[in-house]
Each structure stands twice: as C-alpha cells, then as structure tokens.
Tab-separated table of C-alpha atoms in Angstrom:
chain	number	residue	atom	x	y	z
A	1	UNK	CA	98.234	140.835	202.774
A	2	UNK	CA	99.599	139.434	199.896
A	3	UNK	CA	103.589	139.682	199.072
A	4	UNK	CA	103.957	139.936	195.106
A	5	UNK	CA	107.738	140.987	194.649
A	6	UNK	CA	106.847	144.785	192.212
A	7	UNK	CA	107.955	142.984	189.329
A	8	UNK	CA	105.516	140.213	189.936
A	9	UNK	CA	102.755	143.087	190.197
A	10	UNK	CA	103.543	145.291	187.114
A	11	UNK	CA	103.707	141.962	184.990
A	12	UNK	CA	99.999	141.499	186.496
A	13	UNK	CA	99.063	144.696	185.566
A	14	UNK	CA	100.839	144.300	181.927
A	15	UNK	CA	98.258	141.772	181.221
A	16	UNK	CA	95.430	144.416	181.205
A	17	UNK	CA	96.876	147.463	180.734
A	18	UNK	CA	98.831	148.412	177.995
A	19	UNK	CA	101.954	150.960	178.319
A	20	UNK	CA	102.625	153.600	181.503
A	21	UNK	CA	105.418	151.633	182.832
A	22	UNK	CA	105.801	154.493	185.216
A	23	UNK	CA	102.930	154.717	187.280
A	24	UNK	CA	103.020	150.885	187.226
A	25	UNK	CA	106.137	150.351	188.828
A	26	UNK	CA	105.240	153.504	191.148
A	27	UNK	CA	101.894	151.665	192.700
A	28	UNK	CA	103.613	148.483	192.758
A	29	UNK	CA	106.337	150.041	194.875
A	30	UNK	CA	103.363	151.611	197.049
A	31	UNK	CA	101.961	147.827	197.699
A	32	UNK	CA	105.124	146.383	198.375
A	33	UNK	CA	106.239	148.841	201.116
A	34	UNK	CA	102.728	147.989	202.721
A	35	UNK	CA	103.921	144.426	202.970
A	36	UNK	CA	107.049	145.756	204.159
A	37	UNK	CA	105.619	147.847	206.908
A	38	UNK	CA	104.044	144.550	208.186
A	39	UNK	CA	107.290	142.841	208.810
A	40	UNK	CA	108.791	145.780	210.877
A	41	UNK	CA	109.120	145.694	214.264
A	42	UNK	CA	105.593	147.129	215.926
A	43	UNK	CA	107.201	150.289	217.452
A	44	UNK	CA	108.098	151.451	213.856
A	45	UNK	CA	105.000	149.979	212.039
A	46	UNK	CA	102.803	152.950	213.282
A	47	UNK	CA	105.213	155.853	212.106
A	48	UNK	CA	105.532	154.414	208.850
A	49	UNK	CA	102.901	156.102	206.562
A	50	UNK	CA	102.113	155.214	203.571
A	51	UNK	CA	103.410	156.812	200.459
A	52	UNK	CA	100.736	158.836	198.300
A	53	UNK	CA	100.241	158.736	194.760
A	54	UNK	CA	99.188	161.378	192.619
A	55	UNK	CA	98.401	159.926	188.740
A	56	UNK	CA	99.504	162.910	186.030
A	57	UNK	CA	97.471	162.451	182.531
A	58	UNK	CA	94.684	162.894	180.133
A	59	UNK	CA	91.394	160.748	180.166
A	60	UNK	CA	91.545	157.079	178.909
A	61	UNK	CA	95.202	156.246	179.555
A	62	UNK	CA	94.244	153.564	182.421
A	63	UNK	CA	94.778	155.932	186.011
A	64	UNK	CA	91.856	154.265	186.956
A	65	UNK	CA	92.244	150.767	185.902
A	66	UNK	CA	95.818	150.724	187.330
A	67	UNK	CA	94.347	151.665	190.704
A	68	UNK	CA	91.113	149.383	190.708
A	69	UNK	CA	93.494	146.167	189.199
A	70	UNK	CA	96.155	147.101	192.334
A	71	UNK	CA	93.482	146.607	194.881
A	72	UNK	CA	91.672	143.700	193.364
A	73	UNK	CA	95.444	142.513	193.407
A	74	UNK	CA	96.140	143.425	197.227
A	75	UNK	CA	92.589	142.198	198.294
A	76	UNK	CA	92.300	145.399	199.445
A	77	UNK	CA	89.131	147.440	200.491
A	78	UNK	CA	89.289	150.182	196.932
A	79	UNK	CA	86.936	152.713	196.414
A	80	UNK	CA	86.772	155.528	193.943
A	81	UNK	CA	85.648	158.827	194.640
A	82	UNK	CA	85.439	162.127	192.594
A	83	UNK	CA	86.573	165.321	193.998
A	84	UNK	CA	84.767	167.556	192.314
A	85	UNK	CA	81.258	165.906	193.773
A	86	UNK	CA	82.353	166.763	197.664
A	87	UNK	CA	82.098	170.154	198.847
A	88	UNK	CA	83.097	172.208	201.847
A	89	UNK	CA	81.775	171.863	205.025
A	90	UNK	CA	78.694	174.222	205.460
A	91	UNK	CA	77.492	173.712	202.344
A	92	UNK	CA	75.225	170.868	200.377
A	93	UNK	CA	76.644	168.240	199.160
A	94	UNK	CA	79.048	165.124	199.602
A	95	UNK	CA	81.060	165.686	203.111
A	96	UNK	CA	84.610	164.521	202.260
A	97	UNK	CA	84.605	162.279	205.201
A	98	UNK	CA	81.840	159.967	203.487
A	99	UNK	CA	85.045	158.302	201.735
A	100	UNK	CA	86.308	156.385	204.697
A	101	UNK	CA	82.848	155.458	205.755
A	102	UNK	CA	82.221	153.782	202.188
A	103	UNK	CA	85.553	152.418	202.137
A	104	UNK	CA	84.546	150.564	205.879
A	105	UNK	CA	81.216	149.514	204.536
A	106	UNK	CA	82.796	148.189	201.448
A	107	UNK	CA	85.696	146.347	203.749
A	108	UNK	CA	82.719	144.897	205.777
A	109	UNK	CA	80.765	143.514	202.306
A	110	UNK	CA	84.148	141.612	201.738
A	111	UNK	CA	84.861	140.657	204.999
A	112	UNK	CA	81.375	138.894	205.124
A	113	UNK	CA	81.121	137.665	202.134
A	114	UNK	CA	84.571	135.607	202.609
A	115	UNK	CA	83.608	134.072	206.383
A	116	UNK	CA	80.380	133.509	204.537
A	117	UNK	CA	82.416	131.333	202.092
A	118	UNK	CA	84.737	129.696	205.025
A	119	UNK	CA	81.497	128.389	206.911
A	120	UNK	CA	80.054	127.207	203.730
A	121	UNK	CA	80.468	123.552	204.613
A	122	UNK	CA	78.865	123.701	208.004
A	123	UNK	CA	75.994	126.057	206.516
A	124	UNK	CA	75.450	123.289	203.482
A	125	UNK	CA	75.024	120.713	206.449
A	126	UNK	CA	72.079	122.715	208.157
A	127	UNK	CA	70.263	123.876	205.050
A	128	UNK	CA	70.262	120.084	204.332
A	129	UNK	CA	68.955	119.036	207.653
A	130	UNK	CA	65.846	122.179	207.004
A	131	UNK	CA	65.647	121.088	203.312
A	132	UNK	CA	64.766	117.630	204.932
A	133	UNK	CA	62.440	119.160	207.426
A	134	UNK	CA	60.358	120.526	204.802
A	135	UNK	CA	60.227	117.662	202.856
A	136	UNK	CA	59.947	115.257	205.739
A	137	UNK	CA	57.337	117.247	207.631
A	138	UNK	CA	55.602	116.193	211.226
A	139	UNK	CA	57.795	115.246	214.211
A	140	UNK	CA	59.199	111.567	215.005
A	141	UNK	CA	56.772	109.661	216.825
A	142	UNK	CA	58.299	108.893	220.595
A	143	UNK	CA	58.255	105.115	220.249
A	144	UNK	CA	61.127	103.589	219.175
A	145	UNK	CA	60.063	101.947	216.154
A	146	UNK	CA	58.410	104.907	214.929
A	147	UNK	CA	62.029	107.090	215.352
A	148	UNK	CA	63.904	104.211	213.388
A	149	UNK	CA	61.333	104.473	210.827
A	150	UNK	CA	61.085	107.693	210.919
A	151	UNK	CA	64.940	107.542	210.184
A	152	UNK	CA	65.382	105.427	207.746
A	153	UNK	CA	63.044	107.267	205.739
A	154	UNK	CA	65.127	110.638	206.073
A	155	UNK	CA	68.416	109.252	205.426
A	156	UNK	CA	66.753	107.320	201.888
A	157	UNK	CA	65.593	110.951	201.056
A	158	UNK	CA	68.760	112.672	202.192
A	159	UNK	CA	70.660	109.906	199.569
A	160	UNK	CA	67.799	111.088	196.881
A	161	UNK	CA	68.534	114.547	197.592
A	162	UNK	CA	72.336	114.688	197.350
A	163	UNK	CA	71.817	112.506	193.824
A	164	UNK	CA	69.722	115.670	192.500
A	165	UNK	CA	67.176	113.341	192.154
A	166	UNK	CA	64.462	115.529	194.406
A	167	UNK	CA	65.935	119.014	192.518
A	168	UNK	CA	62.587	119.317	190.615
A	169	UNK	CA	59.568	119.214	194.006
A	170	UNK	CA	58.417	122.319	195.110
A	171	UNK	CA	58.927	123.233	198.862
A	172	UNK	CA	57.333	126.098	201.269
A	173	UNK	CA	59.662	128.176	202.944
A	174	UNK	CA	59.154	130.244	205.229
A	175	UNK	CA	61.044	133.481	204.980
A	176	UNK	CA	60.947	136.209	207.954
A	177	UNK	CA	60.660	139.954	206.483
A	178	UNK	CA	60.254	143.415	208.935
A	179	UNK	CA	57.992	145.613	207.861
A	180	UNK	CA	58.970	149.064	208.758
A	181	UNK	CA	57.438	152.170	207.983
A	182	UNK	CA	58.993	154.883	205.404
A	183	UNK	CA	60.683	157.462	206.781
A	184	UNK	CA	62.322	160.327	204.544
A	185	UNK	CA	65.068	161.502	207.022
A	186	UNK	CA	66.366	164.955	206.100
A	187	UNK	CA	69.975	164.832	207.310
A	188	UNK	CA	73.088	167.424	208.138
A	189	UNK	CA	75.683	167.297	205.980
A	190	UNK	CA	78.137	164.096	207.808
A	191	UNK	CA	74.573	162.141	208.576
A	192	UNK	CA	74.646	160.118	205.606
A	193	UNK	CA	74.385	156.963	207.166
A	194	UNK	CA	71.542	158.172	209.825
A	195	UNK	CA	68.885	156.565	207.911
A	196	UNK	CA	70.577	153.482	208.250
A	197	UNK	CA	70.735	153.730	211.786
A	198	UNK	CA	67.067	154.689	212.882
A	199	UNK	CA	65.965	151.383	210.486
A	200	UNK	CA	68.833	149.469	213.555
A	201	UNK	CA	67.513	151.128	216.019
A	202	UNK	CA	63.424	150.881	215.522
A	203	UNK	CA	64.394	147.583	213.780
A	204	UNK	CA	63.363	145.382	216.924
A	205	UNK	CA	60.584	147.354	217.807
A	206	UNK	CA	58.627	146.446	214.858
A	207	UNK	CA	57.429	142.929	214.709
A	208	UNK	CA	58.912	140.301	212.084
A	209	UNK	CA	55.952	138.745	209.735
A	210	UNK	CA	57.195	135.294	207.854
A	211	UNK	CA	56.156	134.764	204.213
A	212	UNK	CA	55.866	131.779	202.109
A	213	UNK	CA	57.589	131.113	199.214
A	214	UNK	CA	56.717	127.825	197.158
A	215	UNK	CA	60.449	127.192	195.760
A	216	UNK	CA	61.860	124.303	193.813
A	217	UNK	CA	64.712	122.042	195.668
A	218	UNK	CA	67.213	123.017	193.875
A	219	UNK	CA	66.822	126.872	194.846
A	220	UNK	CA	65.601	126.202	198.127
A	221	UNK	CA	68.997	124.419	198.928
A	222	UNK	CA	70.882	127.603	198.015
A	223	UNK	CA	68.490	129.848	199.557
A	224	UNK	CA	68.809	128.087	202.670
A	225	UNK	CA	72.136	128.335	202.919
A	226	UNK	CA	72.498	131.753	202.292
A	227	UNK	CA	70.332	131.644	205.465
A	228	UNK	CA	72.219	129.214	207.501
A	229	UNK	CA	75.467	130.971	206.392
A	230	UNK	CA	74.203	134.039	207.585
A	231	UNK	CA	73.286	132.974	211.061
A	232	UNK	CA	76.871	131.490	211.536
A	233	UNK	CA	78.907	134.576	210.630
A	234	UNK	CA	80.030	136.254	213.459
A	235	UNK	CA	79.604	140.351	213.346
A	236	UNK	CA	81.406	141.029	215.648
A	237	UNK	CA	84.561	139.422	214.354
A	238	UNK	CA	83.223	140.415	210.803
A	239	UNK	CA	83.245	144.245	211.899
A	240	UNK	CA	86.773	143.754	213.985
A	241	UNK	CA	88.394	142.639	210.665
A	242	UNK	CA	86.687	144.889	208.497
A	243	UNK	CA	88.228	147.837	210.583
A	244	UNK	CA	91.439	146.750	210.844
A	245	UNK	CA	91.696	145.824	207.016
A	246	UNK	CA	90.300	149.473	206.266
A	247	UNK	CA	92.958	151.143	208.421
A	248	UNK	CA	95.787	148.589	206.964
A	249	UNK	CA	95.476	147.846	203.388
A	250	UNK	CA	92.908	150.496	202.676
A	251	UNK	CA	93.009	151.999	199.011
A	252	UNK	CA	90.946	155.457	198.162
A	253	UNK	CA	91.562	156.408	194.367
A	254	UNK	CA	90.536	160.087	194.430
A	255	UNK	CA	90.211	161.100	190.552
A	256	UNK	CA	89.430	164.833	189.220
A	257	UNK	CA	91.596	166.207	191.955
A	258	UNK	CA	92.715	168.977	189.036
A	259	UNK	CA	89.288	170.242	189.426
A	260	UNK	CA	89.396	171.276	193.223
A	261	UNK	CA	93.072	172.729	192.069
A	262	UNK	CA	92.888	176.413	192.475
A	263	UNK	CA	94.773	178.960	190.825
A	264	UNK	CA	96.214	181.623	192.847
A	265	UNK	CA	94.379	185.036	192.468
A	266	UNK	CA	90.806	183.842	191.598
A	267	UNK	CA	87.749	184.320	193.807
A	268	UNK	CA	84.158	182.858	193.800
A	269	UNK	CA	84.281	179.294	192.959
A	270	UNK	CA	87.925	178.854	193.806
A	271	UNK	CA	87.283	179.753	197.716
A	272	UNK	CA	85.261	176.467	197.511
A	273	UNK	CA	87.492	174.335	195.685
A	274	UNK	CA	90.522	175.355	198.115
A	275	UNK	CA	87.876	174.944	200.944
A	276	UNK	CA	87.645	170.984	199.726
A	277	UNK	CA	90.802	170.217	199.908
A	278	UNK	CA	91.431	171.679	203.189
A	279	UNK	CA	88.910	168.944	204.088
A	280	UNK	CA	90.568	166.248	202.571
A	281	UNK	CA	93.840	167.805	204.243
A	282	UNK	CA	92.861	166.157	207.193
A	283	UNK	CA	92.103	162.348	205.986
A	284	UNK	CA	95.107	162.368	204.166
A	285	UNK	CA	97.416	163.212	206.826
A	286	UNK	CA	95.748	160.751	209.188
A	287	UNK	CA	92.901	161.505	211.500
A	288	UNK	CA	89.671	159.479	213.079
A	289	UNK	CA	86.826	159.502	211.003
A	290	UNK	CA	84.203	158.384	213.529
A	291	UNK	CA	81.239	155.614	211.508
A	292	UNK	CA	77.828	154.052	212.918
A	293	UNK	CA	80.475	150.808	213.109
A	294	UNK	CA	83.260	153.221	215.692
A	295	UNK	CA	86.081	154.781	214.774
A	296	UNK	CA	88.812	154.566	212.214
A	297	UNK	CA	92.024	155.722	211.534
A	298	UNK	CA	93.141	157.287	208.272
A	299	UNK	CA	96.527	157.130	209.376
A	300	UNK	CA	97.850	154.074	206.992
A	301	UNK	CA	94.945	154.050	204.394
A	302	UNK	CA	96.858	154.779	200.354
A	303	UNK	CA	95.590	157.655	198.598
A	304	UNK	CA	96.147	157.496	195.038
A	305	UNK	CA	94.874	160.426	193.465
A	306	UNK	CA	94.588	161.455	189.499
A	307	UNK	CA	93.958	164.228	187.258
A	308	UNK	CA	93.941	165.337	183.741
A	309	UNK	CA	95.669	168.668	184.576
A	310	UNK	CA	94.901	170.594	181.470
A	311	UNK	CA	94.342	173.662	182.944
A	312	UNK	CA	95.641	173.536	186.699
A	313	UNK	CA	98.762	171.550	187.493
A	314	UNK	CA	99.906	169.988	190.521
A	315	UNK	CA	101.157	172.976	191.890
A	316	UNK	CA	98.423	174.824	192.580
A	317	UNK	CA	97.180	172.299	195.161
A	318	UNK	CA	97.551	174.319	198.744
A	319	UNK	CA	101.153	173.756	199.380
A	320	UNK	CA	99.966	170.473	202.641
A	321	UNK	CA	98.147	168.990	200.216
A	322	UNK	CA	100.961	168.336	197.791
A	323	UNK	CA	103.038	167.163	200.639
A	324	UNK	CA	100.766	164.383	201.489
A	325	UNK	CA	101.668	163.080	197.821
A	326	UNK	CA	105.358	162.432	197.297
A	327	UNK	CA	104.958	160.575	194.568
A	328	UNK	CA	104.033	161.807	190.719
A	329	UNK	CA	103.820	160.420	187.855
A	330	UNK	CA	102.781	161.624	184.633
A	331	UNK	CA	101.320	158.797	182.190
A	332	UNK	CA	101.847	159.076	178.654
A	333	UNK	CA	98.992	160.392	175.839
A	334	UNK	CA	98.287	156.912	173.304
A	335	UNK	CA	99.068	156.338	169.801
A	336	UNK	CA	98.318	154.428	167.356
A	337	UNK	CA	100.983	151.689	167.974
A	338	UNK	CA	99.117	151.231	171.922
A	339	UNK	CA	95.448	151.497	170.344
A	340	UNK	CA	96.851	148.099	168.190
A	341	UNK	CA	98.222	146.539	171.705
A	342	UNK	CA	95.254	147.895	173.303
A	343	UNK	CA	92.745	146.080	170.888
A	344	UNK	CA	94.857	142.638	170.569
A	345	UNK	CA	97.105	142.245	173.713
A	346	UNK	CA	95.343	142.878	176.988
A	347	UNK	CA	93.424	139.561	178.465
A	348	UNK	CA	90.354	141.223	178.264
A	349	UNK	CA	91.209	143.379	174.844
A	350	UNK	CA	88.523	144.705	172.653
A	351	UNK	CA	88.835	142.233	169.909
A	352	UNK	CA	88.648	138.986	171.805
A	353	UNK	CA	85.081	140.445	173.583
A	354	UNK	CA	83.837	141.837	170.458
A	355	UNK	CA	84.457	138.076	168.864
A	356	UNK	CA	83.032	136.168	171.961
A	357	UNK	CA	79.947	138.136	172.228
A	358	UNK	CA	79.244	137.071	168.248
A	359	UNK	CA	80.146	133.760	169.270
A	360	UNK	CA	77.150	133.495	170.943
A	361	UNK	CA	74.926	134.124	168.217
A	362	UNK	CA	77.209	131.320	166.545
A	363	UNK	CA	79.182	133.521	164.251
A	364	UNK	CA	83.129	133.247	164.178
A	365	UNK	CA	83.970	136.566	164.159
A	366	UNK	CA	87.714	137.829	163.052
A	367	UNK	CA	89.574	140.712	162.763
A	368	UNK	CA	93.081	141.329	160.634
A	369	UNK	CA	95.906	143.004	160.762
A	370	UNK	CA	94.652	145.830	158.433
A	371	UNK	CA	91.675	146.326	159.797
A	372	UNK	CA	92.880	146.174	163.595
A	373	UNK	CA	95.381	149.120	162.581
A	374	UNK	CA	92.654	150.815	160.214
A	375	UNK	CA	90.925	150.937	163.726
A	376	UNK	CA	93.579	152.207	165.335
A	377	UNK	CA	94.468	155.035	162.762
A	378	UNK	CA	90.751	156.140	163.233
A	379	UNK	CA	90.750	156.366	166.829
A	380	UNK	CA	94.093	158.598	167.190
A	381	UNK	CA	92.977	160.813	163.750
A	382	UNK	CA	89.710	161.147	165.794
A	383	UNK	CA	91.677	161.575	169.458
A	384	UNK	CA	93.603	164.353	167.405
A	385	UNK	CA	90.870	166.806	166.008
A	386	UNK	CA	88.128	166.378	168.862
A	387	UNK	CA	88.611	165.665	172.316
A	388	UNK	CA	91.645	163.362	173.585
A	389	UNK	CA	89.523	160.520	175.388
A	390	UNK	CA	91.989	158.471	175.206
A	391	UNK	CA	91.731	154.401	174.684
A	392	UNK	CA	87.847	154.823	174.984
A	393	UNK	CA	87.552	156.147	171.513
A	394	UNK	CA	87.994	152.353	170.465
A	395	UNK	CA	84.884	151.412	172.311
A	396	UNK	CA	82.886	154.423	170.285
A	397	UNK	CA	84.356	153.245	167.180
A	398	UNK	CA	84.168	149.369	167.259
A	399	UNK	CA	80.493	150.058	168.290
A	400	UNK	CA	79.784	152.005	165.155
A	401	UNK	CA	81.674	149.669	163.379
A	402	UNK	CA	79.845	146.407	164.115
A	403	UNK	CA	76.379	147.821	165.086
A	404	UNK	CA	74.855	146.460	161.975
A	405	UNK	CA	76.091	143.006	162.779
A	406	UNK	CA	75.314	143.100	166.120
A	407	UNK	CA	71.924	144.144	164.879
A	408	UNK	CA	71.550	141.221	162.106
A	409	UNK	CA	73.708	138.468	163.865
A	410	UNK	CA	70.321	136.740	165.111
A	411	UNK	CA	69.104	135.905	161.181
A	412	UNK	CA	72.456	135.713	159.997
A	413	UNK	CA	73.215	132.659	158.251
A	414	UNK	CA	76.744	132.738	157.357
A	415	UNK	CA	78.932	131.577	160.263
A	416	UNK	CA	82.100	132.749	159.425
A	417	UNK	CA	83.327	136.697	159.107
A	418	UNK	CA	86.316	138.341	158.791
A	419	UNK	CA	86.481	141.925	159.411
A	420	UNK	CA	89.452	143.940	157.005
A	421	UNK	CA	91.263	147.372	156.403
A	422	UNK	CA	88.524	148.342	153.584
A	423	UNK	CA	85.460	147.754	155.545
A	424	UNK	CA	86.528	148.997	158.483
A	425	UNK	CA	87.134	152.453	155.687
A	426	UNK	CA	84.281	152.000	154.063
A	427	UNK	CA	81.973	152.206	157.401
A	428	UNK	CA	83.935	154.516	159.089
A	429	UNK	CA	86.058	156.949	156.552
A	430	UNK	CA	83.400	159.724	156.004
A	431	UNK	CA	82.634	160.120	159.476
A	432	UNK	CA	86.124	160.039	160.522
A	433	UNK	CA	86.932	162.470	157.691
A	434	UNK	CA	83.980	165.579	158.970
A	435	UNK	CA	85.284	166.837	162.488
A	436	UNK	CA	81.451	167.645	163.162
A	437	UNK	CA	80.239	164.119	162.336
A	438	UNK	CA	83.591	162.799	164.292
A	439	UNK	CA	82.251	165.098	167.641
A	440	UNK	CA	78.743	163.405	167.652
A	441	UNK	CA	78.973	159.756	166.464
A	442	UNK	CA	82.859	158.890	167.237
C-alpha cells in the first residue's frame, strides 16, 4: 500500500481536478488512515474500520473522478456501482452483493496482470526458445556432429532474431481453443457468476482442438509470451493476493445513493428503495460475501458513496445506513472562474486535448484568453437556465464549437489557427441565447 502523506495526495488530485478542496482532503484522510491501520499492532488492525465517505453535490463537479483518481492512486481494486440499478432481494434485477464479487474479479485482473509483468523476463526467454522451434523445425540428430551443427545454427538465428532482422517471416502457431457448447443459463437472483462456473466445470470434459495461425515474427514473439507468461503465473497465489487486496485496500464508489433515499411517509416505490439499502446495510457494516473464488470479508473494504441530493438529503437514509458514513462533504456548484481552470489547468484539461487531437491532422490549434472565458461564460449562462451538469457542459460546447474543424481539418491547408472571444460568439451566441435551442444542442 502506498504511503503518500494527505497533502502529497490532494496535490495529486489538484493536478486533475479543479476546486472541492473539501472532499479532497476528506478521501485523502480516508487513504492515509488505511496506511495507518497497517502499521498498528495486529490485535487492533481488525477493529479498526474504515471510515465511509458520503460525496454531497450536483452532477459534473468531479465525485467521481476524485474517487476513481484515489484508487488509481492507492493501487487499489475501485469499482463504481449505481444504486439505483440494484434492487431488493426477491425481485429482478442487480443483487447488491454483485459489488464485492466485481470488485474481487477486478482485484484478480490486476493481480495477474502485474505477476504477468514480474515473470516477463523468464516468459521472453521461453517464447524465444518456441519462436526458435518454429523456425528451426525437426529434432537434433543424435550424433554429435549433427547436435553441434544443429546448434550453431540456432544460436546464428537466435543472434538474427534478437537484431529484428527475422521480424518480417511468417511462422505457424499452433494455438489450443475449447469448443464448448452454448448454454443460456437462466439464473436466481445472486447466480450471476453461475455461467461462469458450469464453462469451469464442463471445461475439461470437452476436448481442446489446436488451430493454426500463420503470424509474422514480430507478433508471434509477443503472442508467445503472453502464452509463456500465462503458464508461469501462479493462481493460486494470484487468487490469495487478489483476496486479501480486496478485503484491505478495497474501494466501492457507490453513486446515485439519493435515489434509493426515501422520504418518510411514501409508499409504493419507496418500500423498494428502503428495501435496497437494507441490503447494502449489511456490506457496509462488514459481512462475508461468499464468490466462485471463496469468501470475502467486507469488513475493511472503503465505501465512498455520492449523490446529487436535490430532492432527498442525507437524512432520509434509514437511520444504520447513515451511521456507516461518518464522513460528509458537500462539494461546491462551478462557475465561471473553475470552467477557465477547468479548460486550461488540469493535466488532461479540455484545451490541451482539443489542440493535440488537431495536431494530428497537422494543424496548430490555439485558444486565447477571450475565447477560453467566452467558453466559460457560455457554459455557466447555459448551466444556469437548463439543467446544472456541471463541468460537462464544456465538453457539449467545445464540441459544437469546433465540429466544423474537426470536420474540415483533413483538406485544410492552413496550419496555424487561433480560436478568439468573437468566434467562439459568433458560433455559439444564438444558441446560447434560446433556452430551447440551449436544452437540445448545448
């Protein structure tokens, strides 16, 4: 687990997300007491739990982002989920216990992919000695001088290959495939992953054909190791890890939780929505959710949930479910000043991927100061009088705004363009201006 100090992890965050130094410092907190729980003495680690988030604020104000960048941060399994697609046991639809089995098949993905990476070396080694195989074929003769020969040949053509110099000759491989029959599985609600585990379980049964693929060198060599890399990774350990990394550093990012809020009084669909979160009840507080891969413990897993809470508020959660989230924070609605920062600041801001996506078709595309706050104007003036999306009303508008460029830039033959205040108003002042025009195109 990795041990950023919080400041080092909001000033990580600050470089793509603009504003809510709040909820920042809140989730940074949250991943620095995780490190802190390590460090503990055992007897304590285990009664430690985890302190839940829940994210206060309209659409497009970065609830999501700041979750999604903290895991990718922590190296943490992250999934998002949205409340208002589960439903209550009994009925059909998502069981809320499908999170934590995603989040362990997700944590498995990882875990592979990075002993994968850490056995690289040794798989590079065997794909070479197969690559050579195939383009070395028939079996050293027994005699001596036939082995040497035989030998001295494969190491010249092992040089040759390591130059590049053999990238361009086609090889067969032989790649094994199992053909199994299609089955459409109708499953209880909880059986998800069933289907995946008749295809284990009949897997051997059905016998493995090989097909040929005539592949150049070059892709052979990486298909091969793939292979080799494959065969090397241990599953066991792989699932072990996996597991444990789930049930550690674990990060669920439950969004739309406003919509399973219910408001005291109602009937119908609000029987339902309290009905979900007594489900989620459960997982939050800790329990064993049992998976095809065993069980795991929800005990120490961060739940950061989010809502809009226009209509509902946090309140009218059922009174344990707000208790499993001590901490709120409300994130603030964006203006005009953070639509500029927004399109100009971020590492990945709007402006710099609008101008290296041109660059591509050679053009040196350039935005002022005018027209960069002519943007911004547009979006909160359009934020203001339709919906409140937030931040991704700049995407809608620099869309509209350079879709006839991005249209010509192919047969365009000047190279150089700088975008300004009048023609960002000149392409996008009328529609801005009609609130019916504004609700369709912007």
């Amino acid at each position: 687990m990795t041990n950023f100090t919080p400041r080092e992890i909001v000033s990580e965050l600050d470089r793509y997300i603009v504003g809510q130094r709040q909820a920042k410092r809140a989730v940074a907190i949250a991943l620095r007491n995780r490190w802190r729980r390590q460090q503990v003495p055992e007897e304590l680690r285990e009664e430690i739990a985890p302190k839940n988030i829940i994210m206060i604020g309209p659409t497009g104000v970065g609830k999501t982002e700041i979750a999604r960048r903290l895991a990718k941060l922590a190296q943490a399994p992250f999934i998002k989920v949205e409340a208002s697609k589960f439903t209550e046991v009994g009925y059909v639809g998502r069981d809320v216990e499908s999170m934590v089995r995603d989040l362990l098949e997700l944590a498995i993905i990882m875990v592979r992919e990075e002993e994968a990476k850490s056995l690289r070396i040794k798989a590079e080694a065997q794909a070479e000695e197969r690559l050579l195989d195939l383009l070395l074929p028939g079996e050293a003769d027994r005699s001596p001088d036939k082995q040497d020969q035989h030998q001295a040949t494969r190491d010249k053509l092992r040089k040759l290959l390591r130059l590049g110099e053999l990238d361009e000759r086609f090889v067969e491989l032989e790649v094994e495939t199992t053909r199994m029959p299609t089955m459409n599985i109708l499953t209880p609600q909880g059986g998800e992953d069933m289907g995946i585990n008749f295809q284990e379980m009949f897997g051997n049964l059905f016998p493995k054909k090989t097909s040929s693929k005539r592949l150049l060198v070059r892709d052979a060599r990486e298909q091969l190791i793939e292979i080799e890399a494959e065969k090397l990774v241990d599953m066991e350990k792989v699932l072990s890890l996996a597991k444990e990394r789930t049930e550690q550093s674990g990060i669920i990012f439950i969004d739309e939780i406003d919509k399973v809020a219910s408001r005291e009084g109602m009937q119908g669909p609000e029987i339902s929505r309290e009905g979900v979160q007594r489900d989620i009840l459960p997982i939050v507080e800790g329990s064993t959710i049992n998976t095809k891969h065993g069980p795991v413990k929800t005990d120490h897993i961060l739940f950061i949930a989010a809502g809009a809470f226009h209509v509902s508020k946090p309140s009218d959660l059922i009174p344990e479910l707000q208790g499993r989230f001590p901490i709120r924070v409300e994130l603030e609605s964006l203006g005009e000043e953070e639509f500029i920062r927004i399109l100009t600041e971020p590492k990945n801001a709007l402006v710099r991927q609008y101008s290296e996506l041109m660059k591509t078709e050679g053009i040196d595309l350039s935005f002022n100061e005018g027209a960069i706050r002519e943007i911004a104007i547009t979006a909160r003036t359009v934020n203001d009088r339709t919906e409140n999306i937030g931040a991704r009303r700049l995407h809608t508008i620099m869309e509209k705004l350079l879709e006839t460029l991005s249209f010509d830039a192919p047969e365009m033959k000047q190279q150089k363009l700088e975008i300004d205040a009048d023609e960002v108003k000149n392409t996008l002042a009328d529609i801005a201006k009609d609130e019916d025009l504004s609700r369709f195109i912007l």
